[in-house]
Amino acid sequence: MASAAIMMRTVARTSLGRALRSQVASTSVGSFRFASTHFTPAHEYVKVEDGVGTCGITDFAQAALGDIVFVDLPEVGDEFEKGDSFGSVESVKAASDVYAPVSGEIVEVNETLTDEPGLVNTAAEGDAWFIKIKVTDESELDDLMTSDMYKEHCEKESH
């Protein structure tokens, strides 16, 4: 009887472990976790922590643009509505506006991109973030894509 109970606990732990790993896998790519990252159809992302969103362009966008040579960003204190153009990015192939995925006030700008715009090509969703914005309405995140939805969106665009 005791061995049956031990076996049941072992099976339960194993099943729980698999379920948790499965859940983590659906919200992770490699070691980058997308738990609170949301995406726009125009390939911007926002990762919100404590009411502040870190925004930039996705890896898919930088790959489509090619070698980034210039990034134009707003000033701290500027305010934008969701969908407003807050800056632009230029590559050797094209130029593109960058749109605010959420409404809010700019609280920080990644000044590194002024001198090193090519960083976007190597760390688009990491150190090459564009702005940090104080989000005024977190319900706007509901209109954006999750990582799984965005992955599917990119796969459709690639074909």
Coordinates of N, CA and C in Angstrom, one line a residue:
M1 N 0.8 -1.2 0.0 CA 0.0 0.0 0.0 C 0.9 1.3 0.0
A2 N 1.9 1.3 0.8 CA 2.8 2.4 0.9 C 3.5 2.6 -0.4
S3 N 3.9 1.5 -1.1 CA 4.6 1.7 -2.4 C 3.7 2.2 -3.4
A4 N 2.4 1.9 -3.4 CA 1.4 2.5 -4.3 C 1.3 4.0 -4.1
A5 N 1.3 4.4 -2.9 CA 1.2 5.9 -2.6 C 2.5 6.6 -3.1
I6 N 3.6 6.0 -2.9 CA 4.9 6.6 -3.4 C 4.8 6.6 -4.9
M7 N 4.4 5.6 -5.5 CA 4.3 5.6 -7.0 C 3.3 6.6 -7.5
M8 N 2.2 6.8 -6.8 CA 1.2 7.9 -7.2 C 1.8 9.3 -7.1
R9 N 2.6 9.5 -6.0 CA 3.2 10.8 -5.8 C 4.3 11.0 -6.9
T10 N 5.0 10.0 -7.2 CA 6.1 10.1 -8.3 C 5.4 10.4 -9.6
V11 N 4.3 9.7 -10.0 CA 3.6 10.0 -11.2 C 3.1 11.4 -11.2
A12 N 2.5 11.8 -10.1 CA 1.9 13.2 -10.0 C 3.0 14.2 -10.2
R13 N 4.2 14.1 -9.5 CA 5.3 15.0 -9.6 C 5.8 15.1 -11.1
T14 N 5.9 13.9 -11.7 CA 6.4 13.8 -13.1 C 5.4 14.5 -14.0
S15 N 4.1 14.3 -13.8 CA 3.1 14.9 -14.7 C 3.1 16.4 -14.5
L16 N 3.2 16.8 -13.2 CA 3.2 18.3 -13.0 C 4.5 18.9 -13.6
G17 N 5.6 18.2 -13.4 CA 6.8 18.8 -14.0 C 6.7 18.9 -15.5
R18 N 6.2 17.9 -16.2 CA 6.0 18.0 -17.6 C 5.0 19.1 -18.0
A19 N 4.0 19.2 -17.3 CA 3.0 20.3 -17.5 C 3.6 21.7 -17.4
L20 N 4.4 21.9 -16.3 CA 5.1 23.1 -16.1 C 6.1 23.4 -17.2
R21 N 6.9 22.4 -17.6 CA 7.9 22.6 -18.7 C 7.2 22.9 -20.0
S22 N 6.0 22.3 -20.2 CA 5.3 22.5 -21.4 C 4.8 24.0 -21.5
Q23 N 4.3 24.5 -20.3 CA 3.8 25.8 -20.2 C 4.9 26.8 -20.4
V24 N 6.1 26.6 -19.8 CA 7.2 27.5 -20.0 C 7.7 27.5 -21.4
A25 N 7.7 26.3 -22.1 CA 8.1 26.2 -23.5 C 7.2 27.1 -24.4
S26 N 6.0 27.1 -24.1 CA 5.1 27.9 -24.9 C 5.2 29.4 -24.8
T27 N 5.9 29.8 -23.7 CA 6.1 31.3 -23.5 C 7.6 31.6 -23.6
S28 N 8.5 30.7 -24.1 CA 9.9 31.0 -24.2 C 10.4 30.7 -25.5
V29 N 11.4 31.4 -25.9 CA 12.2 31.0 -27.1 C 13.7 31.0 -26.7
G30 N 14.3 29.9 -26.6 CA 15.6 29.8 -26.1 C 15.6 30.2 -24.6
S31 N 16.4 31.2 -24.2 CA 16.4 31.6 -22.8 C 15.6 32.9 -22.7
F32 N 15.1 33.5 -23.8 CA 14.3 34.7 -23.7 C 12.9 34.4 -23.4
R33 N 12.4 35.0 -22.3 CA 11.0 34.7 -21.8 C 10.1 35.8 -22.3
F34 N 8.9 35.4 -22.8 CA 7.9 36.4 -23.3 C 6.7 36.5 -22.4
A35 N 6.9 36.2 -21.1 CA 5.7 36.2 -20.2 C 4.9 37.5 -20.3
S36 N 5.5 38.6 -20.4 CA 4.7 39.9 -20.4 C 5.1 40.7 -21.7
T37 N 5.5 40.1 -22.7 CA 5.9 40.8 -24.0 C 4.7 40.6 -24.9
H38 N 4.4 41.7 -25.6 CA 3.3 41.8 -26.5 C 3.8 42.4 -27.8
F39 N 3.1 42.0 -28.9 CA 3.6 42.4 -30.2 C 2.5 43.0 -31.1
T40 N 3.0 43.9 -32.0 CA 2.0 44.5 -33.0 C 2.2 43.8 -34.3
P41 N 1.2 43.9 -35.2 CA 1.3 43.4 -36.5 C 2.4 44.1 -37.3
A42 N 2.8 45.3 -36.9 CA 3.9 46.1 -37.6 C 5.2 45.7 -37.1
H43 N 5.3 44.7 -36.2 CA 6.6 44.2 -35.7 C 7.3 45.1 -34.6
E44 N 6.5 45.8 -33.8 CA 7.0 46.4 -32.6 C 6.7 45.5 -31.4
Y45 N 7.5 45.6 -30.4 CA 7.2 44.8 -29.2 C 7.1 45.8 -28.0
V46 N 6.4 45.3 -26.9 CA 6.4 46.0 -25.7 C 6.4 45.0 -24.5
K47 N 7.4 45.2 -23.6 CA 7.5 44.3 -22.5 C 7.2 45.2 -21.3
V48 N 6.1 44.9 -20.6 CA 5.6 45.8 -19.5 C 6.0 45.2 -18.1
E49 N 6.7 46.0 -17.3 CA 7.1 45.6 -16.0 C 6.8 46.8 -15.1
D50 N 6.0 46.7 -14.1 CA 5.7 47.7 -13.1 C 5.1 49.0 -13.8
G51 N 4.3 48.8 -14.8 CA 3.6 49.9 -15.4 C 4.5 50.6 -16.5
V52 N 5.7 50.2 -16.7 CA 6.6 50.8 -17.7 C 6.9 49.8 -18.8
G53 N 6.6 50.2 -20.1 CA 6.8 49.3 -21.2 C 8.1 49.6 -21.9
T54 N 8.9 48.6 -22.1 CA 10.1 48.7 -22.9 C 9.7 48.3 -24.3
C55 N 10.0 49.3 -25.3 CA 9.5 49.1 -26.7 C 10.7 49.1 -27.7
G56 N 10.5 48.4 -28.7 CA 11.4 48.4 -29.8 C 10.9 47.7 -31.0
I57 N 11.7 47.4 -32.0 CA 11.3 46.6 -33.1 C 11.8 45.1 -32.9
T58 N 11.1 44.2 -33.5 CA 11.4 42.8 -33.3 C 12.5 42.3 -34.1
D59 N 13.0 41.2 -33.8 CA 14.1 40.5 -34.6 C 13.6 40.3 -36.0
F60 N 12.3 40.0 -36.2 CA 11.8 39.8 -37.6 C 11.9 41.1 -38.3
A61 N 11.6 42.2 -37.7 CA 11.6 43.5 -38.4 C 13.1 43.9 -38.8
Q62 N 14.0 43.7 -37.8 CA 15.4 44.1 -38.2 C 15.9 43.2 -39.3
A63 N 15.6 42.0 -39.3 CA 16.0 41.1 -40.4 C 15.5 41.5 -41.7
A64 N 14.2 42.0 -41.7 CA 13.6 42.4 -43.0 C 14.2 43.8 -43.5
L65 N 14.6 44.6 -42.5 CA 15.2 45.9 -42.9 C 16.6 45.8 -43.3
G66 N 17.4 44.9 -42.8 CA 18.8 44.8 -43.2 C 19.6 45.6 -42.2
D67 N 20.8 45.9 -42.6 CA 21.8 46.7 -41.8 C 21.2 48.0 -41.4
I68 N 20.9 48.2 -40.1 CA 20.4 49.5 -39.6 C 21.5 50.5 -39.5
V69 N 21.3 51.7 -40.1 CA 22.3 52.8 -40.1 C 21.9 54.0 -39.3
F70 N 20.6 54.1 -38.9 CA 20.2 55.3 -38.2 C 18.9 55.0 -37.5
V71 N 18.8 55.5 -36.2 CA 17.6 55.4 -35.4 C 17.2 56.8 -34.9
D72 N 16.0 57.2 -35.2 CA 15.5 58.5 -34.7 C 14.5 58.2 -33.6
L73 N 14.8 58.8 -32.4 CA 13.9 58.5 -31.2 C 13.4 59.8 -30.7
P74 N 12.3 59.7 -29.9 CA 11.7 60.9 -29.3 C 12.4 61.4 -28.1
E75 N 11.9 62.5 -27.4 CA 12.5 63.0 -26.2 C 11.8 62.5 -25.0
V76 N 12.5 62.4 -23.9 CA 11.9 62.0 -22.6 C 10.8 63.1 -22.3
G77 N 9.7 62.7 -21.9 CA 8.6 63.6 -21.6 C 7.5 63.7 -22.7
D78 N 7.9 63.3 -23.9 CA 7.0 63.3 -25.0 C 5.9 62.2 -24.7
E79 N 4.7 62.5 -25.2 CA 3.5 61.6 -25.0 C 3.0 61.2 -26.3
F80 N 2.6 59.9 -26.3 CA 2.1 59.3 -27.6 C 0.9 58.5 -27.3
E81 N 0.0 58.4 -28.2 CA -1.2 57.5 -28.2 C -0.8 56.2 -28.9
K82 N -1.5 55.2 -28.5 CA -1.2 53.9 -29.2 C -1.4 54.1 -30.7
G83 N -0.4 53.6 -31.5 CA -0.5 53.7 -32.9 C 0.2 54.9 -33.5
D84 N 0.6 55.9 -32.6 CA 1.3 57.1 -33.1 C 2.8 56.7 -33.5
S85 N 3.3 57.3 -34.5 CA 4.7 57.1 -34.8 C 5.6 57.9 -33.8
F86 N 6.5 57.1 -33.1 CA 7.3 57.8 -32.1 C 8.8 57.9 -32.6
G87 N 9.1 57.4 -33.7 CA 10.4 57.5 -34.3 C 10.5 56.8 -35.6
S88 N 11.8 56.6 -36.1 CA 12.0 55.9 -37.3 C 13.3 55.2 -37.3
V89 N 13.4 54.2 -38.2 CA 14.7 53.4 -38.3 C 15.0 53.4 -39.8
E90 N 16.3 53.6 -40.1 CA 16.7 53.5 -41.5 C 17.8 52.5 -41.6
S91 N 17.7 51.8 -42.7 CA 18.7 50.7 -43.0 C 19.3 51.0 -44.4
V92 N 20.2 50.2 -44.9 CA 20.7 50.4 -46.2 C 19.7 50.1 -47.3
K93 N 18.6 49.4 -46.9 CA 17.6 49.0 -47.9 C 16.3 49.9 -47.8
A94 N 16.0 50.4 -46.6 CA 14.7 51.0 -46.4 C 14.6 51.9 -45.2
A95 N 13.6 52.7 -45.1 CA 13.3 53.5 -43.8 C 11.9 53.1 -43.4
S96 N 11.7 53.1 -42.1 CA 10.4 52.7 -41.5 C 10.1 53.5 -40.3
D97 N 8.8 53.9 -40.2 CA 8.4 54.5 -38.9 C 8.2 53.4 -37.9
V98 N 8.4 53.8 -36.6 CA 8.2 52.9 -35.5 C 7.0 53.5 -34.7
Y99 N 6.0 52.6 -34.4 CA 4.8 53.0 -33.8 C 4.6 52.6 -32.3
A100 N 4.0 53.4 -31.5 CA 3.8 53.1 -30.1 C 2.8 52.0 -30.0
P101 N 3.2 50.9 -29.3 CA 2.3 49.8 -29.1 C 1.2 50.1 -28.1
V102 N 1.5 51.1 -27.2 CA 0.6 51.5 -26.1 C 0.7 53.0 -26.0
S103 N -0.3 53.6 -25.3 CA -0.3 55.0 -25.0 C 0.6 55.3 -23.7
G104 N 1.2 56.5 -23.7 CA 1.9 56.8 -22.5 C 2.9 57.9 -22.7
E105 N 3.7 58.1 -21.7 CA 4.7 59.2 -21.7 C 6.1 58.5 -21.7
I106 N 7.0 59.0 -22.5 CA 8.4 58.5 -22.6 C 9.1 58.9 -21.3
V107 N 9.7 57.8 -20.7 CA 10.4 58.0 -19.4 C 11.9 57.8 -19.6
E108 N 12.3 57.1 -20.7 CA 13.7 56.8 -21.0 C 13.8 56.5 -22.5
V109 N 15.0 57.0 -23.1 CA 15.3 56.7 -24.5 C 16.6 56.0 -24.5
N110 N 16.8 55.0 -25.4 CA 18.1 54.3 -25.5 C 19.1 55.1 -26.3
E111 N 19.8 56.0 -25.6 CA 20.8 56.9 -26.3 C 21.9 56.1 -27.0
T112 N 22.1 54.9 -26.6 CA 23.2 54.1 -27.2 C 22.9 53.9 -28.7
L113 N 21.7 53.9 -29.1 CA 21.3 53.7 -30.5 C 21.7 54.8 -31.4
T114 N 21.9 56.0 -30.8 CA 22.3 57.2 -31.6 C 23.7 56.9 -32.2
D115 N 24.6 56.4 -31.4 CA 26.0 56.1 -31.8 C 26.2 54.7 -32.4
E116 N 25.3 53.8 -32.0 CA 25.4 52.4 -32.4 C 24.1 51.8 -32.9
P117 N 23.6 52.4 -34.0 CA 22.3 51.9 -34.6 C 22.4 50.4 -35.0
G118 N 23.5 50.0 -35.4 CA 23.7 48.6 -35.8 C 23.4 47.6 -34.6
L119 N 23.4 48.1 -33.4 CA 23.1 47.2 -32.3 C 21.7 46.6 -32.5
V120 N 20.8 47.3 -33.2 CA 19.5 46.7 -33.4 C 19.5 45.4 -34.2
N121 N 20.5 45.3 -35.1 CA 20.7 44.0 -35.8 C 21.1 42.9 -35.0
T122 N 21.8 43.1 -33.9 CA 22.3 42.0 -33.1 C 21.5 41.8 -31.8
A123 N 20.7 42.8 -31.3 CA 20.0 42.7 -30.1 C 18.7 43.4 -30.1
A124 N 17.9 43.2 -31.2 CA 16.7 43.9 -31.4 C 15.7 43.8 -30.2
E125 N 15.6 42.6 -29.6 CA 14.6 42.5 -28.5 C 15.3 42.4 -27.1
G126 N 16.6 42.9 -27.1 CA 17.3 42.9 -25.9 C 17.9 44.3 -25.6
D127 N 19.2 44.5 -25.7 CA 19.8 45.8 -25.4 C 19.5 46.9 -26.4
A128 N 18.9 46.6 -27.5 CA 18.6 47.6 -28.5 C 17.2 48.1 -28.4
W129 N 16.6 48.0 -27.3 CA 15.2 48.6 -27.1 C 15.3 50.1 -27.5
F130 N 14.2 50.7 -27.9 CA 14.1 52.1 -28.3 C 13.8 53.0 -27.2
I131 N 12.6 52.7 -26.5 CA 12.1 53.6 -25.5 C 11.5 52.9 -24.4
K132 N 11.4 53.6 -23.2 CA 10.6 53.1 -22.1 C 9.5 54.1 -21.9
I133 N 8.3 53.6 -21.8 CA 7.1 54.4 -21.8 C 6.2 54.1 -20.6
K134 N 5.8 55.1 -19.9 CA 4.9 54.9 -18.7 C 3.5 54.6 -19.3
V135 N 3.0 53.4 -19.2 CA 1.8 53.0 -19.8 C 0.6 53.6 -19.1
T136 N -0.3 54.3 -19.9 CA -1.4 55.0 -19.3 C -2.6 54.1 -19.2
D137 N -2.7 53.0 -20.1 CA -3.9 52.1 -20.1 C -3.4 50.7 -20.5
E138 N -3.2 49.9 -19.4 CA -2.7 48.6 -19.6 C -3.7 47.7 -20.4
S139 N -5.0 48.1 -20.4 CA -5.9 47.3 -21.2 C -5.6 47.3 -22.7
E140 N -4.8 48.3 -23.1 CA -4.4 48.3 -24.5 C -3.6 47.1 -24.9
L141 N -3.0 46.5 -23.9 CA -2.2 45.2 -24.2 C -3.1 44.1 -24.7
D142 N -4.3 44.1 -24.3 CA -5.3 43.1 -24.8 C -5.4 43.0 -26.3
D143 N -5.2 44.1 -27.0 CA -5.3 44.2 -28.4 C -4.1 43.7 -29.1
L144 N -3.0 43.5 -28.4 CA -1.7 43.1 -29.0 C -1.6 41.5 -29.0
M145 N -0.6 41.1 -29.8 CA -0.4 39.6 -29.9 C 0.5 39.1 -28.8
T146 N 0.2 37.8 -28.4 CA 1.1 37.1 -27.5 C 2.3 36.6 -28.4
S147 N 3.3 36.0 -27.7 CA 4.4 35.5 -28.5 C 4.0 34.4 -29.5
D148 N 3.1 33.5 -29.0 CA 2.6 32.5 -29.9 C 1.8 33.0 -31.1
M149 N 1.0 34.0 -30.9 CA 0.3 34.7 -32.0 C 1.2 35.4 -32.9
Y150 N 2.2 36.0 -32.4 CA 3.2 36.8 -33.2 C 4.0 35.8 -34.0
K151 N 4.4 34.7 -33.5 CA 5.2 33.7 -34.2 C 4.4 33.2 -35.4
E152 N 3.1 32.9 -35.2 CA 2.2 32.5 -36.3 C 2.1 33.6 -37.3
H153 N 1.9 34.9 -36.9 CA 1.8 36.0 -37.8 C 3.1 36.1 -38.7
C154 N 4.3 36.0 -38.1 CA 5.5 36.0 -38.8 C 5.6 34.9 -39.8
E155 N 5.2 33.7 -39.4 CA 5.2 32.5 -40.4 C 4.3 32.8 -41.6
K156 N 3.2 33.4 -41.4 CA 2.3 33.8 -42.5 C 2.9 34.8 -43.4
E157 N 3.6 35.8 -42.8 CA 4.2 36.8 -43.6 C 5.4 36.3 -44.4
S158 N 6.0 35.3 -43.9 CA 7.2 34.7 -44.5 C 6.9 33.9 -45.8
H159 N 5.6 33.5 -45.9 CA 5.2 32.7 -47.1 C 4.6 33.5 -48.2

